[in-house]
PDB file of C-alpha atoms in Angstrom:
ATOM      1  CA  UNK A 818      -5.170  14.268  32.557  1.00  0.00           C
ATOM      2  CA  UNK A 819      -2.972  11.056  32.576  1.00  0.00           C
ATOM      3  CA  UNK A 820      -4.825   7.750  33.474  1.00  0.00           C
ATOM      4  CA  UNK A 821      -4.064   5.696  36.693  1.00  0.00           C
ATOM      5  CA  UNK A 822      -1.476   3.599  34.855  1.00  0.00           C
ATOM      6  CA  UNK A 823       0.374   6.265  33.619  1.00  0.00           C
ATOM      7  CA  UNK A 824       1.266   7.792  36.982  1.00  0.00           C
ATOM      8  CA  UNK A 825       4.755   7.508  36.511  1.00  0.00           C
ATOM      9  CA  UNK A 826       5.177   8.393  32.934  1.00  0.00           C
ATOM     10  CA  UNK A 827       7.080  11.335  31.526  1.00  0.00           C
ATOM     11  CA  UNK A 828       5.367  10.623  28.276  1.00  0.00           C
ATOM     12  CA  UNK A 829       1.797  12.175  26.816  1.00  0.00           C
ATOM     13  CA  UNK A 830      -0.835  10.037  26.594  1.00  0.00           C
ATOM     14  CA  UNK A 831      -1.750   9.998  23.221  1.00  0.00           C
ATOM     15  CA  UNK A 832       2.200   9.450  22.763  1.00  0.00           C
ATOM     16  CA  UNK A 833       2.167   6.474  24.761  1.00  0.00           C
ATOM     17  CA  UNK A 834      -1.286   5.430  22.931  1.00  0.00           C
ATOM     18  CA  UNK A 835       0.812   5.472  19.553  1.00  0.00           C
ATOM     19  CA  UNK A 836       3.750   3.445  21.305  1.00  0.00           C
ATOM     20  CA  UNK A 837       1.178   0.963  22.119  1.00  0.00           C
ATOM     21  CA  UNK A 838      -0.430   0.735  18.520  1.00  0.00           C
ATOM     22  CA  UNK A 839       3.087   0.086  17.039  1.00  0.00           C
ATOM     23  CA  UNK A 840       4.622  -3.411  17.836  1.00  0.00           C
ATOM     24  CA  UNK A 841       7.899  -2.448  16.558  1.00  0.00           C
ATOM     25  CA  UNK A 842       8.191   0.288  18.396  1.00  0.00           C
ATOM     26  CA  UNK A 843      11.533   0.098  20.847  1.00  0.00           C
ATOM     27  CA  UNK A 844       9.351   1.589  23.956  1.00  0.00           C
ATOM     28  CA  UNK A 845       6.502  -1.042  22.767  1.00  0.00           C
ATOM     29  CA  UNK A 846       7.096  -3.696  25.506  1.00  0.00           C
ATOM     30  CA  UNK A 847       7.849  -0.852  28.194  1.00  0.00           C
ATOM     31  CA  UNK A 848       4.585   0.335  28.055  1.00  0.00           C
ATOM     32  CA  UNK A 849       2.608  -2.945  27.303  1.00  0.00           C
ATOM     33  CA  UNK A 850       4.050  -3.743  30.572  1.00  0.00           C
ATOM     34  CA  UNK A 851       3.070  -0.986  32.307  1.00  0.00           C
ATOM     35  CA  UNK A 852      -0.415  -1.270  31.289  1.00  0.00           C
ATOM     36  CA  UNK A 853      -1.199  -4.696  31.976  1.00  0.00           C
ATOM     37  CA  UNK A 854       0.806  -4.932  35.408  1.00  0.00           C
ATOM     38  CA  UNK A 855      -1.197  -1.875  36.264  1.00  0.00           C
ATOM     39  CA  UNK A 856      -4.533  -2.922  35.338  1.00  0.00           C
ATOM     40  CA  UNK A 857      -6.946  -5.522  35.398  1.00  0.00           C
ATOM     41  CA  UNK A 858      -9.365  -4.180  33.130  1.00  0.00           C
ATOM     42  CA  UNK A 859      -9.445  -5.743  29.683  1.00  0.00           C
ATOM     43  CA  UNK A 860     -11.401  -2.605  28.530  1.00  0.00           C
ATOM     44  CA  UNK A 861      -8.858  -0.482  29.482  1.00  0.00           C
ATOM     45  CA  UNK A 862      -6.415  -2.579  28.128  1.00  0.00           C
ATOM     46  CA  UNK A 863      -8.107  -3.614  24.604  1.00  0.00           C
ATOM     47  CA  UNK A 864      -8.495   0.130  24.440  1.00  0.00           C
ATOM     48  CA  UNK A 865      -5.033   0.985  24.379  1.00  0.00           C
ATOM     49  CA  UNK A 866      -3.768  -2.374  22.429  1.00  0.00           C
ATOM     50  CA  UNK A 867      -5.809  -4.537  20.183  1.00  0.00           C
ATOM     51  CA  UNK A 868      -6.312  -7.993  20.814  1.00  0.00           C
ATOM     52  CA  UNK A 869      -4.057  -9.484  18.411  1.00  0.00           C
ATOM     53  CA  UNK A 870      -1.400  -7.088  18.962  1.00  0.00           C
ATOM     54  CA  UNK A 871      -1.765  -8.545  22.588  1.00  0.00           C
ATOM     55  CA  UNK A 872      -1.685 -12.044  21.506  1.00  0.00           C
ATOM     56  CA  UNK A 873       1.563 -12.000  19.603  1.00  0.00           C
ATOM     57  CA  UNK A 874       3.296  -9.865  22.418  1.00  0.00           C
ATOM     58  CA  UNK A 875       2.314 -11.529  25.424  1.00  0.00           C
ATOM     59  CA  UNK A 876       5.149 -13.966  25.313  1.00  0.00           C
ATOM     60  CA  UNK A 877       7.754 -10.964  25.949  1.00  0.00           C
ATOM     61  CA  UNK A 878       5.048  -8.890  28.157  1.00  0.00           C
ATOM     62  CA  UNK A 879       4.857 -11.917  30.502  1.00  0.00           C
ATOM     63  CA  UNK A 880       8.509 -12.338  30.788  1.00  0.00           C
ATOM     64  CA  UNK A 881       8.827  -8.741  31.520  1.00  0.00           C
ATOM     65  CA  UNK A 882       6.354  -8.805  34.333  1.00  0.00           C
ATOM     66  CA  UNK A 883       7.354 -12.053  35.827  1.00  0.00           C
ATOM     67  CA  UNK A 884      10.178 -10.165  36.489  1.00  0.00           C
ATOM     68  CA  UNK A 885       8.407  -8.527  39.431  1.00  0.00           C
ATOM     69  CA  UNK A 886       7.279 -11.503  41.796  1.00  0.00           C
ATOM     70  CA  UNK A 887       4.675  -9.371  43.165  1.00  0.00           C
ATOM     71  CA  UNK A 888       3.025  -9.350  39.715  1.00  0.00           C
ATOM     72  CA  UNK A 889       2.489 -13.177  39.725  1.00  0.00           C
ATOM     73  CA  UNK A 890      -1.421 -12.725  40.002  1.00  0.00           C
ATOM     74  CA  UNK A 891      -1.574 -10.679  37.431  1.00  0.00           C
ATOM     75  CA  UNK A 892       0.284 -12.265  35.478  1.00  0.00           C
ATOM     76  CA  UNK A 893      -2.352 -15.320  36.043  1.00  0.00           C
ATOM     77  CA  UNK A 894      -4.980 -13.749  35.515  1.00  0.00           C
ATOM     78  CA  UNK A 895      -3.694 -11.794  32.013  1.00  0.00           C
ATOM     79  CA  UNK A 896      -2.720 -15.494  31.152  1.00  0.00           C
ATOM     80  CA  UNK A 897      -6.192 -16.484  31.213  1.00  0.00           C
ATOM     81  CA  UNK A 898      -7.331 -13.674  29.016  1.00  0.00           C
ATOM     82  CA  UNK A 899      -4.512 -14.864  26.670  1.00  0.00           C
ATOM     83  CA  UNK A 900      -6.320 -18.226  26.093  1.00  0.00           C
ATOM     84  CA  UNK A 901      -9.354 -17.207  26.036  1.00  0.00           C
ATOM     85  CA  UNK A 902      -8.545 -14.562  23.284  1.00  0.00           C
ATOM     86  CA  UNK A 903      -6.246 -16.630  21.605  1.00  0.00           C
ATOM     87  CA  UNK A 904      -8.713 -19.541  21.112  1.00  0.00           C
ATOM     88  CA  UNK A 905     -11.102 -17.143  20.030  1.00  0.00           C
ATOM     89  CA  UNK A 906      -8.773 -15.942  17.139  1.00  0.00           C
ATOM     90  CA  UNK A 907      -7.834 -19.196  16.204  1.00  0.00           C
ATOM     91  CA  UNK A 908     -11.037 -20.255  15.394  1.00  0.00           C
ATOM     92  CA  UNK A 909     -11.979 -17.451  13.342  1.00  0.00           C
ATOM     93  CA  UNK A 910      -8.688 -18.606  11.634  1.00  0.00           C
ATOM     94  CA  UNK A 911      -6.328 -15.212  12.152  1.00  0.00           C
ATOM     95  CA  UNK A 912      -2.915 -16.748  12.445  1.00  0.00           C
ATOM     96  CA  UNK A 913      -0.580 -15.634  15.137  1.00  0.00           C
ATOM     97  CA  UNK A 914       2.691 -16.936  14.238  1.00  0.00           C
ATOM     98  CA  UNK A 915       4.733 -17.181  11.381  1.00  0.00           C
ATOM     99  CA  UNK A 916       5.190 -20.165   9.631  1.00  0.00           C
ATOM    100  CA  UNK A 917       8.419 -21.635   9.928  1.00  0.00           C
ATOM    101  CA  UNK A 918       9.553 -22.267   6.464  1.00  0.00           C
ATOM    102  CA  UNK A 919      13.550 -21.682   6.473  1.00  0.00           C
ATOM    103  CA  UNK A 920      15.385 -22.725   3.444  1.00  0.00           C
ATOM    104  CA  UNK A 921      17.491 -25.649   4.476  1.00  0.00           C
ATOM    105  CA  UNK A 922      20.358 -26.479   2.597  1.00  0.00           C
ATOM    106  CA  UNK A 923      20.524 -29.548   1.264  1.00  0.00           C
ATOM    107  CA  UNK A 924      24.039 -30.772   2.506  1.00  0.00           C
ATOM    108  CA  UNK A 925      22.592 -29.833   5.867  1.00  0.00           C
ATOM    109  CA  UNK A 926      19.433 -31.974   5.290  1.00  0.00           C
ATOM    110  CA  UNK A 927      21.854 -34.356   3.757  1.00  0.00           C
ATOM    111  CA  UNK A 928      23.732 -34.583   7.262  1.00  0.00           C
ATOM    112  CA  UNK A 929      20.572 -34.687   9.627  1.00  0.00           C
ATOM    113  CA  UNK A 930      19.082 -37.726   7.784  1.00  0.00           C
ATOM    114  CA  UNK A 931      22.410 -39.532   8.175  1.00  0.00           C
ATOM    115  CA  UNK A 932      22.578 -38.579  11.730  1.00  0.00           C
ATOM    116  CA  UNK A 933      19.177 -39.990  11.963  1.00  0.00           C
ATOM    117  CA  UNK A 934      19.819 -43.012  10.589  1.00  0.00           C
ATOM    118  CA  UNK A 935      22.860 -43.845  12.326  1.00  0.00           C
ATOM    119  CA  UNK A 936      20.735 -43.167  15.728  1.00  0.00           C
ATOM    120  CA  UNK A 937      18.128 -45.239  14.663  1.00  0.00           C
ATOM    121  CA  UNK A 938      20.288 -48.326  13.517  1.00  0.00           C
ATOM    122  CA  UNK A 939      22.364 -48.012  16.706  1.00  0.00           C
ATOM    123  CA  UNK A 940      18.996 -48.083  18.919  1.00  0.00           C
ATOM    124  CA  UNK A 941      19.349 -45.091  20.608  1.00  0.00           C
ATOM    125  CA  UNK A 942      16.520 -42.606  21.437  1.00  0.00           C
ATOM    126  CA  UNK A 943      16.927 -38.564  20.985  1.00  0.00           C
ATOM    127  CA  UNK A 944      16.975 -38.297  24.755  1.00  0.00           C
ATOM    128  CA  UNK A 945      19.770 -40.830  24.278  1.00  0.00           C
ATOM    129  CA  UNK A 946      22.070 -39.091  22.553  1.00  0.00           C
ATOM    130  CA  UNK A 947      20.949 -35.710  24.540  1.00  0.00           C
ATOM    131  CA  UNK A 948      22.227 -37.331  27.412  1.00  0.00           C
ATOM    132  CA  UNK A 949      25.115 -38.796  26.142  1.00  0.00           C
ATOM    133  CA  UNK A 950      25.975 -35.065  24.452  1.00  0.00           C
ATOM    134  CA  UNK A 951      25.047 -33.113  27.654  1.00  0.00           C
ATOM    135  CA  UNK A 952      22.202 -31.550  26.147  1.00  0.00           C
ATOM    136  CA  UNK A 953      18.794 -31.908  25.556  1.00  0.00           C
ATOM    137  CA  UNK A 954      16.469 -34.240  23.284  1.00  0.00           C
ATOM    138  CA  UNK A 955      14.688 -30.453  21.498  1.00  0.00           C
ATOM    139  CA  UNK A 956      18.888 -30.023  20.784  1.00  0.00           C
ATOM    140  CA  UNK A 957      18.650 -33.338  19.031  1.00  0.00           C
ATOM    141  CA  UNK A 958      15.282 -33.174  17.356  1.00  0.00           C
ATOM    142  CA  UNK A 959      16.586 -29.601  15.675  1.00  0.00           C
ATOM    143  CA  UNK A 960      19.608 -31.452  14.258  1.00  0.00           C
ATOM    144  CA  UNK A 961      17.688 -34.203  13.199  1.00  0.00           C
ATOM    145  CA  UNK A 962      15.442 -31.929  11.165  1.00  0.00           C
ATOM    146  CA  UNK A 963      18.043 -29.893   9.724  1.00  0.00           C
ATOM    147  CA  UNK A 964      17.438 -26.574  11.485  1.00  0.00           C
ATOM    148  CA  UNK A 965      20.528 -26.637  13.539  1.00  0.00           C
ATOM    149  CA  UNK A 966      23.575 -25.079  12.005  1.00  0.00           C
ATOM    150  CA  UNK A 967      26.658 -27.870  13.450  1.00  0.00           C
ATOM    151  CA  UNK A 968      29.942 -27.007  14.002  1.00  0.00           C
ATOM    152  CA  UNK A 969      32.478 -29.098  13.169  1.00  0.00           C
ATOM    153  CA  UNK A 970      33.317 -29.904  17.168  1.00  0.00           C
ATOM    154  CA  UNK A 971      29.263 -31.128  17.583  1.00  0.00           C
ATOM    155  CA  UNK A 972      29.629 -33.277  14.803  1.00  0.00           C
ATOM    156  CA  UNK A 973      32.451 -34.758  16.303  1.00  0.00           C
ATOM    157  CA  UNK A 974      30.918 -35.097  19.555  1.00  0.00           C
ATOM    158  CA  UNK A 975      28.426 -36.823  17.541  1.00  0.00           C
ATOM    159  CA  UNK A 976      30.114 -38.890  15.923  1.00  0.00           C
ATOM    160  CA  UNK A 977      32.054 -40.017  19.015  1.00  0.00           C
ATOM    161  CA  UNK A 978      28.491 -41.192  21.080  1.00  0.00           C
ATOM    162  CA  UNK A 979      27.895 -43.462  17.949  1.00  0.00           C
ATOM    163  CA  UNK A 980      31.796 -44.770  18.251  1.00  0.00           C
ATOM    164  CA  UNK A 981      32.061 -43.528  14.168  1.00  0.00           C
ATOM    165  CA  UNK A 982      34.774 -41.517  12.994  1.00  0.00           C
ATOM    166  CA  UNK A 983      34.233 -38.249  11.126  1.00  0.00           C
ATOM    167  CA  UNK A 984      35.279 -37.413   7.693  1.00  0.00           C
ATOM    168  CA  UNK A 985      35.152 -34.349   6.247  1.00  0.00           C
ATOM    169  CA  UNK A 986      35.604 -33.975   2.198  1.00  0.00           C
ATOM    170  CA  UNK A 987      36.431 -30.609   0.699  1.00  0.00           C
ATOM    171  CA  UNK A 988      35.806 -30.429  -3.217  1.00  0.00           C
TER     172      UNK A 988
END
């Protein structure tokens, strides 16, 4: 017999019950959806997905449901499960996100520090030059810390808010 939240679903149960166990799985968020739009039972839920599982997924789960305005409650109240959860993991120190440690190349480092420094002699504040560039100051902050990949027009952009020209050697 198919639970209440599975009215709709062409699927098995225990077939859906494996979707849910498997992050990866293509169908994952589908059915993560389905389960927490349709419920507001964390037993049920923790039953079908574990809490961690929940925690790193809730991001896309949310965005899926928010979809729906007449989900916006549950989507509340799901959000304060998330916190509570998520401080809860936290401090028995289970990490939930990657660490962000990219390889940046050093000609690219190279170019944010001189970026930096040109800003900062000139007086200007990231939200300076975000406004100047049409952008925004996170836009700036990412070039600044060398995680930004510039093309060659940006850097000219750049270069024109600070009134410097742009050379580009090619050994």
């Amino acid at each position: 017999m198919k639970t209440n939240w599975l009215w709709d679903s062409r699927l098995g149960e225990d077939e859906i019950r494996k979707i849910l166990k498997d992050a990866d799985n293509p169908r994952f968020d589908i059915y993560a959806e389905k389960l927490f739009s349709r419920t507001n039972d964390p037993r049920i839920a923790f039953s079908n997905i574990d809490k961690v599982t929940f925690c790193k997924n809730w991001p896309n789960i949310k965005k899926r449901m928010r979809k729906d305005r007449w989900l916006k409650d549950r989507v509340i109240f799901w959000q304060a499960i998330y916190e509570r959860i998520h401080e809860g993991l936290k401090g028995s120190g289970i990490r939930l996100r990657k660490s962000r440690e990219a390889k940046i190349p050093p000609e690219r480092m190279k170019l944010a520090q001189q970026i930096r420094s040109i800003r900062m002699k000139s007086g200007y504040t990231q939200g300076d030059v975000a406004k100047k560039l049409g952008t925004v100051q996170q836009y700036i902050s990412k070039i600044e810390n060398g995680h930004e990949n510039l093309s060659v027009d940006t850097l000219a952009r750049i270069a024109n808010v600070f009134s410097k020209g742009l050379v580009i050697k090619l050994k």
